Amino acid sequence: MRISSLRYRIAATIFILEAVMMVLVLWQTLTLAVDASRNQQLAHEEATLSAAIQISRNALLLEDYAELLPYIQSITHGGIVKAYVANHEGRVVAATDLATLGNPVPALENSATEFWRTHDVVNANEKLGTIAIQFSNAQLFDAIDNARNLGISI
């Protein structure tokens, strides 16, 4: 029996086509999962930023930071690394790092896995201050890597 017979060539062709189909299906599935995860993370970021803006607006308007400081210190979860709330003069009035209180907002530098989202806190007539929250994509990148590695091993 010859190895180059038609039967073996057909079997090899079918195997190659099945392998190509599996790669395409896994690639498409991973792409959809990544897009859904990024959309969910973006919605989480927007909700967190919106809630923090509302709480900060009240505290900045009344210049009463007693409730704001514990809230800002407690939000470091779910991909949030740091947060600062600054008054209209640019001085930190609430932060995850207590050492920055009363100082100007530190430089907000993005990295490969961490990025800052800032938003002005405004009233009807004036700017009350600014909020800056540092988010991390590290967990999302780890999940993508794990899913890709699992797909390759299958």
C-alpha positions as protocol buffer text, in pm:
chain_id: "A"
residue {
  index: 1
  type: MET
  ca { x: 0 y: 0 z: 0 }
}
residue {
  index: 2
  type: ARG
  ca { x: 145 y: 334 z: -103 }
}
residue {
  index: 3
  type: ILE
  ca { x: 154 y: 629 z: 141 }
}
residue {
  index: 4
  type: SER
  ca { x: 77 y: 871 z: -138 }
}
residue {
  index: 5
  type: SER
  ca { x: -243 y: 696 z: -232 }
}
residue {
  index: 6
  type: LEU
  ca { x: -558 y: 894 z: -296 }
}
residue {
  index: 7
  type: ARG
  ca { x: -715 y: 771 z: 28 }
}
residue {
  index: 8
  type: TYR
  ca { x: -432 y: 921 z: 241 }
}
residue {
  index: 9
  type: ARG
  ca { x: -433 y: 1247 z: 47 }
}
residue {
  index: 10
  type: ILE
  ca { x: -808 y: 1284 z: 102 }
}
residue {
  index: 11
  type: ALA
  ca { x: -770 y: 1207 z: 474 }
}
residue {
  index: 12
  type: ALA
  ca { x: -487 y: 1458 z: 507 }
}
residue {
  index: 13
  type: THR
  ca { x: -689 y: 1723 z: 324 }
}
residue {
  index: 14
  type: ILE
  ca { x: -989 y: 1666 z: 551 }
}
residue {
  index: 15
  type: PHE
  ca { x: -767 y: 1683 z: 861 }
}
residue {
  index: 16
  type: ILE
  ca { x: -613 y: 2013 z: 744 }
}
residue {
  index: 17
  type: LEU
  ca { x: -956 y: 2160 z: 667 }
}
residue {
  index: 18
  type: GLU
  ca { x: -1085 y: 2057 z: 1010 }
}
residue {
  index: 19
  type: ALA
  ca { x: -782 y: 2213 z: 1177 }
}
residue {
  index: 20
  type: VAL
  ca { x: -833 y: 2539 z: 983 }
}
residue {
  index: 21
  type: MET
  ca { x: -1204 y: 2541 z: 1078 }
}
residue {
  index: 22
  type: MET
  ca { x: -1120 y: 2488 z: 1447 }
}
residue {
  index: 23
  type: VAL
  ca { x: -869 y: 2774 z: 1440 }
}
residue {
  index: 24
  type: LEU
  ca { x: -1124 y: 3005 z: 1278 }
}
residue {
  index: 25
  type: VAL
  ca { x: -1401 y: 2910 z: 1522 }
}
residue {
  index: 26
  type: LEU
  ca { x: -1176 y: 2951 z: 1826 }
}
residue {
  index: 27
  type: TRP
  ca { x: -1041 y: 3281 z: 1694 }
}
residue {
  index: 28
  type: GLN
  ca { x: -1392 y: 3416 z: 1631 }
}
residue {
  index: 29
  type: THR
  ca { x: -1515 y: 3296 z: 1972 }
}
residue {
  index: 30
  type: LEU
  ca { x: -1221 y: 3455 z: 2151 }
}
residue {
  index: 31
  type: THR
  ca { x: -1272 y: 3782 z: 1962 }
}
residue {
  index: 32
  type: LEU
  ca { x: -1640 y: 3794 z: 2060 }
}
residue {
  index: 33
  type: ALA
  ca { x: -1559 y: 3713 z: 2422 }
}
residue {
  index: 34
  type: VAL
  ca { x: -1290 y: 3982 z: 2436 }
}
residue {
  index: 35
  type: ASP
  ca { x: -1525 y: 4241 z: 2285 }
}
residue {
  index: 36
  type: ALA
  ca { x: -1799 y: 4151 z: 2533 }
}
residue {
  index: 37
  type: SER
  ca { x: -1555 y: 4170 z: 2824 }
}
residue {
  index: 38
  type: ARG
  ca { x: -1424 y: 4509 z: 2712 }
}
residue {
  index: 39
  type: ASN
  ca { x: -1778 y: 4642 z: 2675 }
}
residue {
  index: 40
  type: GLN
  ca { x: -1865 y: 4517 z: 3022 }
}
residue {
  index: 41
  type: GLN
  ca { x: -1549 y: 4672 z: 3166 }
}
residue {
  index: 42
  type: LEU
  ca { x: -1627 y: 5004 z: 2995 }
}
residue {
  index: 43
  type: ALA
  ca { x: -1978 y: 5001 z: 3143 }
}
residue {
  index: 44
  type: HIS
  ca { x: -1828 y: 4929 z: 3487 }
}
residue {
  index: 45
  type: GLU
  ca { x: -1585 y: 5219 z: 3447 }
}
residue {
  index: 46
  type: GLU
  ca { x: -1865 y: 5456 z: 3342 }
}
residue {
  index: 47
  type: ALA
  ca { x: -2086 y: 5350 z: 3635 }
}
residue {
  index: 48
  type: THR
  ca { x: -1801 y: 5388 z: 3885 }
}
residue {
  index: 49
  type: LEU
  ca { x: -1701 y: 5727 z: 3747 }
}
residue {
  index: 50
  type: SER
  ca { x: -2061 y: 5849 z: 3742 }
}
residue {
  index: 51
  type: ALA
  ca { x: -2125 y: 5744 z: 4103 }
}
residue {
  index: 52
  type: ALA
  ca { x: -1798 y: 5898 z: 4218 }
}
residue {
  index: 53
  type: ILE
  ca { x: -1881 y: 6224 z: 4038 }
}
residue {
  index: 54
  type: GLN
  ca { x: -2220 y: 6245 z: 4208 }
}
residue {
  index: 55
  type: ILE
  ca { x: -2076 y: 6185 z: 4555 }
}
residue {
  index: 56
  type: SER
  ca { x: -1788 y: 6422 z: 4486 }
}
residue {
  index: 57
  type: ARG
  ca { x: -2019 y: 6696 z: 4359 }
}
residue {
  index: 58
  type: ASN
  ca { x: -2208 y: 6708 z: 4688 }
}
residue {
  index: 59
  type: ALA
  ca { x: -1890 y: 6702 z: 4897 }
}
residue {
  index: 60
  type: LEU
  ca { x: -1717 y: 6969 z: 4687 }
}
residue {
  index: 61
  type: LEU
  ca { x: -2022 y: 7192 z: 4686 }
}
residue {
  index: 62
  type: LEU
  ca { x: -2054 y: 7181 z: 5066 }
}
residue {
  index: 63
  type: GLU
  ca { x: -1677 y: 7151 z: 5123 }
}
residue {
  index: 64
  type: ASP
  ca { x: -1756 y: 6862 z: 5356 }
}
residue {
  index: 65
  type: TYR
  ca { x: -1528 y: 6568 z: 5283 }
}
residue {
  index: 66
  type: ALA
  ca { x: -1616 y: 6350 z: 5582 }
}
residue {
  index: 67
  type: GLU
  ca { x: -1821 y: 6105 z: 5371 }
}
residue {
  index: 68
  type: LEU
  ca { x: -1619 y: 6143 z: 5053 }
}
residue {
  index: 69
  type: LEU
  ca { x: -1284 y: 6029 z: 5192 }
}
residue {
  index: 70
  type: PRO
  ca { x: -1403 y: 5685 z: 5315 }
}
residue {
  index: 71
  type: TYR
  ca { x: -1587 y: 5628 z: 4987 }
}
residue {
  index: 72
  type: ILE
  ca { x: -1282 y: 5710 z: 4773 }
}
residue {
  index: 73
  type: GLN
  ca { x: -1060 y: 5491 z: 4993 }
}
residue {
  index: 74
  type: SER
  ca { x: -1302 y: 5198 z: 4955 }
}
residue {
  index: 75
  type: ILE
  ca { x: -1329 y: 5190 z: 4576 }
}
residue {
  index: 76
  type: THR
  ca { x: -1000 y: 5013 z: 4506 }
}
residue {
  index: 77
  type: HIS
  ca { x: -1154 y: 4691 z: 4379 }
}
residue {
  index: 78
  type: GLY
  ca { x: -1275 y: 4555 z: 4048 }
}
residue {
  index: 79
  type: GLY
  ca { x: -994 y: 4699 z: 3842 }
}
residue {
  index: 80
  type: ILE
  ca { x: -958 y: 5033 z: 4024 }
}
residue {
  index: 81
  type: VAL
  ca { x: -606 y: 5108 z: 4139 }
}
residue {
  index: 82
  type: LYS
  ca { x: -611 y: 5470 z: 4263 }
}
residue {
  index: 83
  type: ALA
  ca { x: -847 y: 5765 z: 4283 }
}
residue {
  index: 84
  type: TYR
  ca { x: -811 y: 6137 z: 4354 }
}
residue {
  index: 85
  type: VAL
  ca { x: -1068 y: 6409 z: 4406 }
}
residue {
  index: 86
  type: ALA
  ca { x: -934 y: 6764 z: 4380 }
}
residue {
  index: 87
  type: ASN
  ca { x: -1107 y: 7090 z: 4459 }
}
residue {
  index: 88
  type: HIS
  ca { x: -1128 y: 7387 z: 4222 }
}
residue {
  index: 89
  type: GLU
  ca { x: -776 y: 7493 z: 4326 }
}
residue {
  index: 90
  type: GLY
  ca { x: -635 y: 7155 z: 4219 }
}
residue {
  index: 91
  type: ARG
  ca { x: -564 y: 7038 z: 4576 }
}
residue {
  index: 92
  type: VAL
  ca { x: -641 y: 6676 z: 4662 }
}
residue {
  index: 93
  type: VAL
  ca { x: -930 y: 6660 z: 4912 }
}
residue {
  index: 94
  type: ALA
  ca { x: -992 y: 6285 z: 4897 }
}
residue {
  index: 95
  type: ALA
  ca { x: -770 y: 6004 z: 4772 }
}
residue {
  index: 96
  type: THR
  ca { x: -688 y: 5639 z: 4805 }
}
residue {
  index: 97
  type: ASP
  ca { x: -340 y: 5750 z: 4914 }
}
residue {
  index: 98
  type: LEU
  ca { x: -370 y: 5968 z: 5226 }
}
residue {
  index: 99
  type: ALA
  ca { x: -21 y: 6110 z: 5175 }
}
residue {
  index: 100
  type: THR
  ca { x: -150 y: 6315 z: 4879 }
}
residue {
  index: 101
  type: LEU
  ca { x: -419 y: 6501 z: 5075 }
}
residue {
  index: 102
  type: GLY
  ca { x: -374 y: 6877 z: 5054 }
}
residue {
  index: 103
  type: ASN
  ca { x: -117 y: 6850 z: 4774 }
}
residue {
  index: 104
  type: PRO
  ca { x: -165 y: 6913 z: 4404 }
}
residue {
  index: 105
  type: VAL
  ca { x: -284 y: 6612 z: 4205 }
}
residue {
  index: 106
  type: PRO
  ca { x: 21 y: 6398 z: 4113 }
}
residue {
  index: 107
  type: ALA
  ca { x: 109 y: 6337 z: 3749 }
}
residue {
  index: 108
  type: LEU
  ca { x: -137 y: 6093 z: 3596 }
}
residue {
  index: 109
  type: GLU
  ca { x: 67 y: 5857 z: 3381 }
}
residue {
  index: 110
  type: ASN
  ca { x: -78 y: 5563 z: 3186 }
}
residue {
  index: 111
  type: SER
  ca { x: 101 y: 5232 z: 3151 }
}
residue {
  index: 112
  type: ALA
  ca { x: 48 y: 4922 z: 2939 }
}
residue {
  index: 113
  type: THR
  ca { x: -218 y: 4783 z: 3174 }
}
residue {
  index: 114
  type: GLU
  ca { x: -328 y: 5088 z: 3375 }
}
residue {
  index: 115
  type: PHE
  ca { x: -491 y: 5410 z: 3258 }
}
residue {
  index: 116
  type: TRP
  ca { x: -651 y: 5720 z: 3408 }
}
residue {
  index: 117
  type: ARG
  ca { x: -1002 y: 5851 z: 3350 }
}
residue {
  index: 118
  type: THR
  ca { x: -1056 y: 6209 z: 3460 }
}
residue {
  index: 119
  type: HIS
  ca { x: -1371 y: 6416 z: 3472 }
}
residue {
  index: 120
  type: ASP
  ca { x: -1447 y: 6769 z: 3584 }
}
residue {
  index: 121
  type: VAL
  ca { x: -1700 y: 6792 z: 3864 }
}
residue {
  index: 122
  type: VAL
  ca { x: -1922 y: 7087 z: 3775 }
}
residue {
  index: 123
  type: ASN
  ca { x: -2220 y: 7264 z: 3916 }
}
residue {
  index: 124
  type: ALA
  ca { x: -2464 y: 7465 z: 3707 }
}
residue {
  index: 125
  type: ASN
  ca { x: -2238 y: 7771 z: 3716 }
}
residue {
  index: 126
  type: GLU
  ca { x: -1888 y: 7662 z: 3802 }
}
residue {
  index: 127
  type: LYS
  ca { x: -1623 y: 7395 z: 3812 }
}
residue {
  index: 128
  type: LEU
  ca { x: -1614 y: 7249 z: 4163 }
}
residue {
  index: 129
  type: GLY
  ca { x: -1318 y: 7021 z: 4111 }
}
residue {
  index: 130
  type: THR
  ca { x: -1185 y: 6719 z: 3927 }
}
residue {
  index: 131
  type: ILE
  ca { x: -1197 y: 6346 z: 3983 }
}
residue {
  index: 132
  type: ALA
  ca { x: -934 y: 6107 z: 3850 }
}
residue {
  index: 133
  type: ILE
  ca { x: -960 y: 5729 z: 3873 }
}
residue {
  index: 134
  type: GLN
  ca { x: -689 y: 5486 z: 3764 }
}
residue {
  index: 135
  type: PHE
  ca { x: -829 y: 5167 z: 3615 }
}
residue {
  index: 136
  type: SER
  ca { x: -639 y: 4847 z: 3540 }
}
residue {
  index: 137
  type: ASN
  ca { x: -683 y: 4610 z: 3247 }
}
residue {
  index: 138
  type: ALA
  ca { x: -453 y: 4349 z: 3402 }
}
residue {
  index: 139
  type: GLN
  ca { x: -735 y: 4109 z: 3496 }
}
residue {
  index: 140
  type: LEU
  ca { x: -888 y: 4139 z: 3148 }
}
residue {
  index: 141
  type: PHE
  ca { x: -553 y: 4073 z: 2980 }
}
residue {
  index: 142
  type: ASP
  ca { x: -496 y: 3771 z: 3207 }
}
residue {
  index: 143
  type: ALA
  ca { x: -840 y: 3632 z: 3120 }
}
residue {
  index: 144
  type: ILE
  ca { x: -773 y: 3681 z: 2747 }
}
residue {
  index: 145
  type: ASP
  ca { x: -436 y: 3505 z: 2776 }
}
residue {
  index: 146
  type: ASN
  ca { x: -590 y: 3216 z: 2971 }
}
residue {
  index: 147
  type: ALA
  ca { x: -872 y: 3177 z: 2718 }
}
residue {
  index: 148
  type: ARG
  ca { x: -628 y: 3185 z: 2427 }
}
residue {
  index: 149
  type: ASN
  ca { x: -399 y: 2930 z: 2591 }
}
residue {
  index: 150
  type: LEU
  ca { x: -692 y: 2702 z: 2671 }
}
residue {
  index: 151
  type: GLY
  ca { x: -813 y: 2727 z: 2311 }
}
residue {
  index: 152
  type: ILE
  ca { x: -468 y: 2642 z: 2178 }
}
residue {
  index: 153
  type: SER
  ca { x: -433 y: 2345 z: 2411 }
}
residue {
  index: 154
  type: ILE
  ca { x: -768 y: 2204 z: 2301 }
}
